[in-house]
Amino acid sequence: MADKQISLPAKLINGGIAGLIGVTCVFPIDLAKTRLQNQQNGCRLYTSMSDCLIKTIRSEGYFGMYRGAAVNLTLVTPEKAIKLAANDFFRHHLSKDGKLTLLKEMLAGCGAGTCQVIVTTPMEMLKIQLQDAGRIGCLAGSTAAVAVNPVDVIKTRLQSLNRGSTEDTYSGVTDCIRKILRNEGPSAFLKGAYCRALVIAPLFGIAQVIYFLGVAEYLLSFLPKKDK
């Protein structure tokens, strides 16, 4: 499978299936991450991931853990399509005689990720609003995941539109960093890091298994083949 050229339709199907399974499996952890990251000193409702999930089930029911999941489940395949198509585009234009250096591989991935972020940021904002709605109502690979968690905390705080009366508001990235450091200390940038690590690792593993098994290739084999 590793040596076989995978067609774009197969990539999209594999990516879509992996995304749907991944979102279904890890979304409750992602919800806990968002709610933990959005907590500020003096407004702490949850003490840990398990505490957050237990309180969510008690106050909102089992499906409260999947608040906002519909957004991800609806757009996960278009998101994969954008990322894969952009990655192929950049790899094609950066390659020389069909070969790519490590640096150009990284540039292609960076370009694809940038295109994905531009298109999916509105979706991410909507997901965070829905995930955090329960918290507002109650109040009135893994190493990489932890390493970039401070940026994820800033993103979550900036994208959250609803704030409690005692919670800080932010005018931009610099203002957000300054207020978090001043009011909550450096450790606040690691809020939800454990949850984030638990989210990223299974998602990557599920995607690898789907691609390795060639689920899309198996499904496409049932389609009638066109005569050349």
Short mmCIF file of C-alpha atoms in Angstrom, two decimals:
data_model
loop_
_atom_site.label_atom_id
_atom_site.label_comp_id
_atom_site.label_asym_id
_atom_site.label_seq_id
_atom_site.Cartn_x
_atom_site.Cartn_y
_atom_site.Cartn_z
CA MET A 1 0.00 0.00 0.00
CA ALA A 2 2.85 2.37 0.81
CA ASP A 3 4.37 1.95 -2.69
CA LYS A 4 1.03 2.35 -4.49
CA GLN A 5 -0.08 5.69 -5.94
CA ILE A 6 -3.38 6.58 -4.31
CA SER A 7 -5.90 8.45 -6.47
CA LEU A 8 -7.45 11.72 -5.30
CA PRO A 9 -10.97 10.20 -4.92
CA ALA A 10 -9.49 7.43 -2.76
CA LYS A 11 -7.63 10.01 -0.67
CA LEU A 12 -10.83 12.00 -0.14
CA ILE A 13 -12.84 8.93 0.85
CA ASN A 14 -10.11 7.67 3.18
CA GLY A 15 -9.75 11.14 4.71
CA GLY A 16 -13.51 11.53 5.10
CA ILE A 17 -13.96 8.11 6.75
CA ALA A 18 -10.98 8.68 9.05
CA GLY A 19 -12.31 12.13 9.97
CA LEU A 20 -15.83 10.88 10.73
CA ILE A 21 -14.55 8.04 12.92
CA GLY A 22 -11.98 10.29 14.59
CA VAL A 23 -14.44 13.09 15.39
CA THR A 24 -16.97 10.60 16.81
CA CYS A 25 -14.35 8.97 19.04
CA VAL A 26 -12.51 12.00 20.43
CA PHE A 27 -15.03 14.85 20.28
CA PRO A 28 -15.95 14.67 24.01
CA ILE A 29 -12.26 15.14 24.85
CA ASP A 30 -12.06 18.08 22.45
CA LEU A 31 -15.10 19.63 24.15
CA ALA A 32 -13.43 19.22 27.56
CA LYS A 33 -10.27 20.86 26.15
CA THR A 34 -12.23 23.88 24.92
CA ARG A 35 -14.07 24.35 28.20
CA LEU A 36 -10.92 23.94 30.30
CA GLN A 37 -9.01 26.41 28.13
CA ASN A 38 -11.79 28.98 28.39
CA GLN A 39 -11.78 28.97 32.19
CA GLN A 40 -10.29 32.01 33.88
CA ASN A 41 -9.29 32.55 37.50
CA GLY A 42 -12.33 33.17 39.65
CA CYS A 43 -14.61 31.44 37.13
CA ARG A 44 -13.44 27.84 37.43
CA LEU A 45 -16.24 25.34 37.00
CA TYR A 46 -14.14 22.29 36.08
CA THR A 47 -11.05 20.90 37.83
CA SER A 48 -10.03 18.30 35.24
CA MET A 49 -11.06 16.58 32.03
CA SER A 50 -13.01 13.85 33.84
CA ASP A 51 -14.71 16.43 36.10
CA CYS A 52 -15.72 18.42 33.02
CA LEU A 53 -17.18 15.40 31.22
CA ILE A 54 -19.06 14.19 34.32
CA LYS A 55 -20.58 17.64 34.95
CA THR A 56 -21.45 17.98 31.26
CA ILE A 57 -23.34 14.66 31.28
CA ARG A 58 -25.14 15.59 34.50
CA SER A 59 -26.25 19.03 33.31
CA GLU A 60 -26.66 18.47 29.56
CA GLY A 61 -27.08 14.71 29.15
CA TYR A 62 -24.89 12.24 27.25
CA PHE A 63 -25.23 14.04 23.93
CA GLY A 64 -24.10 17.25 25.61
CA MET A 65 -20.57 15.89 25.11
CA TYR A 66 -21.17 16.14 21.35
CA ARG A 67 -22.35 19.75 21.36
CA GLY A 68 -20.96 21.26 18.13
CA ALA A 69 -20.01 17.89 16.63
CA ALA A 70 -22.49 18.32 13.76
CA VAL A 71 -20.37 21.16 12.39
CA ASN A 72 -17.26 18.98 12.29
CA LEU A 73 -19.07 15.90 10.97
CA THR A 74 -20.66 17.92 8.15
CA LEU A 75 -17.47 19.66 7.02
CA VAL A 76 -14.80 17.04 7.77
CA THR A 77 -14.78 15.67 4.19
CA PRO A 78 -14.58 19.11 2.46
CA GLU A 79 -11.83 19.99 4.94
CA LYS A 80 -9.85 16.88 3.95
CA ALA A 81 -10.52 17.60 0.27
CA ILE A 82 -9.06 21.11 0.56
CA LYS A 83 -6.01 19.91 2.46
CA LEU A 84 -5.26 16.97 0.16
CA ALA A 85 -5.86 18.89 -3.07
CA ALA A 86 -3.69 21.79 -1.85
CA ASN A 87 -0.96 19.38 -0.75
CA ASP A 88 -0.91 17.69 -4.17
CA PHE A 89 -0.84 21.12 -5.87
CA PHE A 90 2.15 22.35 -3.84
CA ARG A 91 4.01 19.03 -4.12
CA HIS A 92 3.56 19.09 -7.92
CA HIS A 93 4.93 22.63 -8.26
CA LEU A 94 7.78 22.15 -5.79
CA SER A 95 8.97 18.77 -7.08
CA LYS A 96 11.86 18.34 -9.46
CA ASP A 97 11.83 15.18 -11.59
CA GLY A 98 9.14 13.81 -9.30
CA LYS A 99 11.32 14.15 -6.19
CA LEU A 100 10.96 16.38 -3.15
CA THR A 101 13.55 17.37 -0.58
CA LEU A 102 12.58 17.31 3.10
CA LEU A 103 12.36 21.10 3.13
CA LYS A 104 10.01 21.15 0.13
CA GLU A 105 7.92 18.38 1.74
CA MET A 106 7.54 20.65 4.77
CA LEU A 107 6.70 23.67 2.59
CA ALA A 108 4.03 21.67 0.73
CA GLY A 109 2.50 20.57 4.02
CA CYS A 110 2.66 24.12 5.37
CA GLY A 111 0.93 25.49 2.26
CA ALA A 112 -1.80 22.84 2.47
CA GLY A 113 -2.31 23.53 6.17
CA THR A 114 -2.56 27.28 5.51
CA CYS A 115 -5.29 26.75 2.89
CA GLN A 116 -7.14 24.45 5.27
CA VAL A 117 -6.97 26.95 8.15
CA ILE A 118 -8.22 29.84 5.99
CA VAL A 119 -11.29 27.88 4.93
CA THR A 120 -12.05 26.05 8.21
CA THR A 121 -11.55 28.86 10.75
CA PRO A 122 -15.25 29.92 10.59
CA MET A 123 -16.19 26.27 11.24
CA GLU A 124 -13.79 26.15 14.19
CA MET A 125 -15.28 29.33 15.63
CA LEU A 126 -18.81 27.93 15.40
CA LYS A 127 -17.71 24.66 16.97
CA ILE A 128 -16.08 26.48 19.91
CA GLN A 129 -19.20 28.62 20.48
CA LEU A 130 -21.35 25.50 20.62
CA GLN A 131 -18.88 23.60 22.80
CA ASP A 132 -18.58 26.46 25.26
CA ALA A 133 -22.31 27.20 25.42
CA GLY A 134 -22.81 24.72 28.26
CA ARG A 135 -20.04 26.29 30.35
CA ILE A 136 -21.47 29.81 29.89
CA GLY A 137 -24.91 28.51 30.83
CA CYS A 138 -23.64 26.90 34.02
CA LEU A 139 -21.76 30.01 35.02
CA ALA A 140 -24.73 32.57 33.83
CA GLY A 141 1.26 12.73 17.21
CA SER A 142 0.96 13.93 21.36
CA THR A 143 4.20 15.84 22.00
CA ALA A 144 3.40 18.28 19.21
CA ALA A 145 -0.09 18.71 20.57
CA VAL A 146 1.27 19.78 23.96
CA ALA A 147 3.99 21.96 22.39
CA VAL A 148 1.50 24.07 20.45
CA ASN A 149 -1.08 24.12 23.24
CA PRO A 150 -0.27 27.75 24.24
CA VAL A 151 -1.22 28.84 20.71
CA ASP A 152 -4.38 26.72 20.92
CA VAL A 153 -5.32 28.39 24.23
CA ILE A 154 -4.93 31.84 22.64
CA LYS A 155 -6.97 30.74 19.60
CA THR A 156 -9.76 29.37 21.79
CA ARG A 157 -9.91 32.53 23.93
CA LEU A 158 -10.00 34.82 20.87
CA GLN A 159 -12.64 32.76 19.08
CA SER A 160 -14.98 32.57 22.09
CA LEU A 161 -17.55 35.31 21.67
CA ASN A 162 -19.53 34.75 24.87
CA ARG A 163 -17.94 35.90 28.11
CA GLY A 164 -19.02 35.90 31.73
CA SER A 165 -19.29 39.26 33.49
CA THR A 166 -16.03 38.68 35.38
CA GLU A 167 -14.03 37.25 32.47
CA ASP A 168 -11.42 39.10 30.43
CA THR A 169 -12.01 40.17 26.84
CA TYR A 170 -9.19 40.48 24.32
CA SER A 171 -8.49 42.89 21.49
CA GLY A 172 -5.85 40.75 19.79
CA VAL A 173 -3.13 38.12 20.18
CA THR A 174 -0.70 40.37 22.08
CA ASP A 175 -3.43 41.63 24.42
CA CYS A 176 -4.56 38.05 25.04
CA ILE A 177 -1.02 36.85 25.89
CA ARG A 178 -0.42 39.81 28.20
CA LYS A 179 -3.68 39.40 30.12
CA ILE A 180 -3.29 35.63 30.50
CA LEU A 181 0.26 36.04 31.85
CA ARG A 182 -0.78 38.85 34.20
CA ASN A 183 -3.98 37.34 35.54
CA GLU A 184 -3.42 33.58 35.35
CA GLY A 185 0.32 32.98 35.03
CA PRO A 186 2.34 30.96 32.47
CA SER A 187 0.71 27.67 33.49
CA ALA A 188 -2.57 28.89 31.96
CA PHE A 189 -1.07 28.32 28.50
CA LEU A 190 -1.03 24.58 29.21
CA LYS A 191 -4.73 24.36 30.07
CA GLY A 192 -6.29 21.44 28.23
CA ALA A 193 -2.87 20.13 27.06
CA TYR A 194 -3.65 16.64 28.36
CA CYS A 195 -6.98 16.64 26.50
CA ARG A 196 -5.33 17.95 23.33
CA ALA A 197 -2.74 15.17 23.41
CA LEU A 198 -5.52 12.61 23.87
CA VAL A 199 -7.36 14.09 20.87
CA ILE A 200 -4.47 14.35 18.41
CA ALA A 201 -2.88 10.93 18.97
CA PRO A 202 -6.02 8.83 18.24
CA LEU A 203 -6.94 11.00 15.23
CA PHE A 204 -3.52 10.39 13.69
CA GLY A 205 -3.67 6.68 14.47
CA ILE A 206 -7.17 6.29 12.99
CA ALA A 207 -6.13 8.09 9.79
CA GLN A 208 -3.06 5.86 9.41
CA VAL A 209 -5.15 2.69 9.85
CA ILE A 210 -7.78 3.81 7.30
CA TYR A 211 -5.10 4.63 4.72
CA PHE A 212 -3.15 1.44 5.45
CA LEU A 213 -6.22 -0.77 5.06
CA GLY A 214 -7.14 0.96 1.80
CA VAL A 215 -10.81 1.31 2.70
CA ALA A 216 -11.47 3.73 -0.14
CA GLU A 217 -9.72 1.56 -2.70
CA TYR A 218 -11.91 -1.36 -1.62
CA LEU A 219 -15.08 0.73 -1.97
CA LEU A 220 -14.01 2.14 -5.35
CA SER A 221 -13.35 -1.37 -6.66
CA PHE A 222 -17.13 -1.93 -6.77
CA LEU A 223 -17.62 0.92 -9.24
CA PRO A 224 -17.83 -0.05 -12.92
CA LYS A 225 -14.52 0.54 -14.67
CA LYS A 226 -14.44 2.73 -17.75
CA ASP A 227 -13.01 1.23 -20.91
CA LYS A 228 -9.92 3.10 -22.04
#
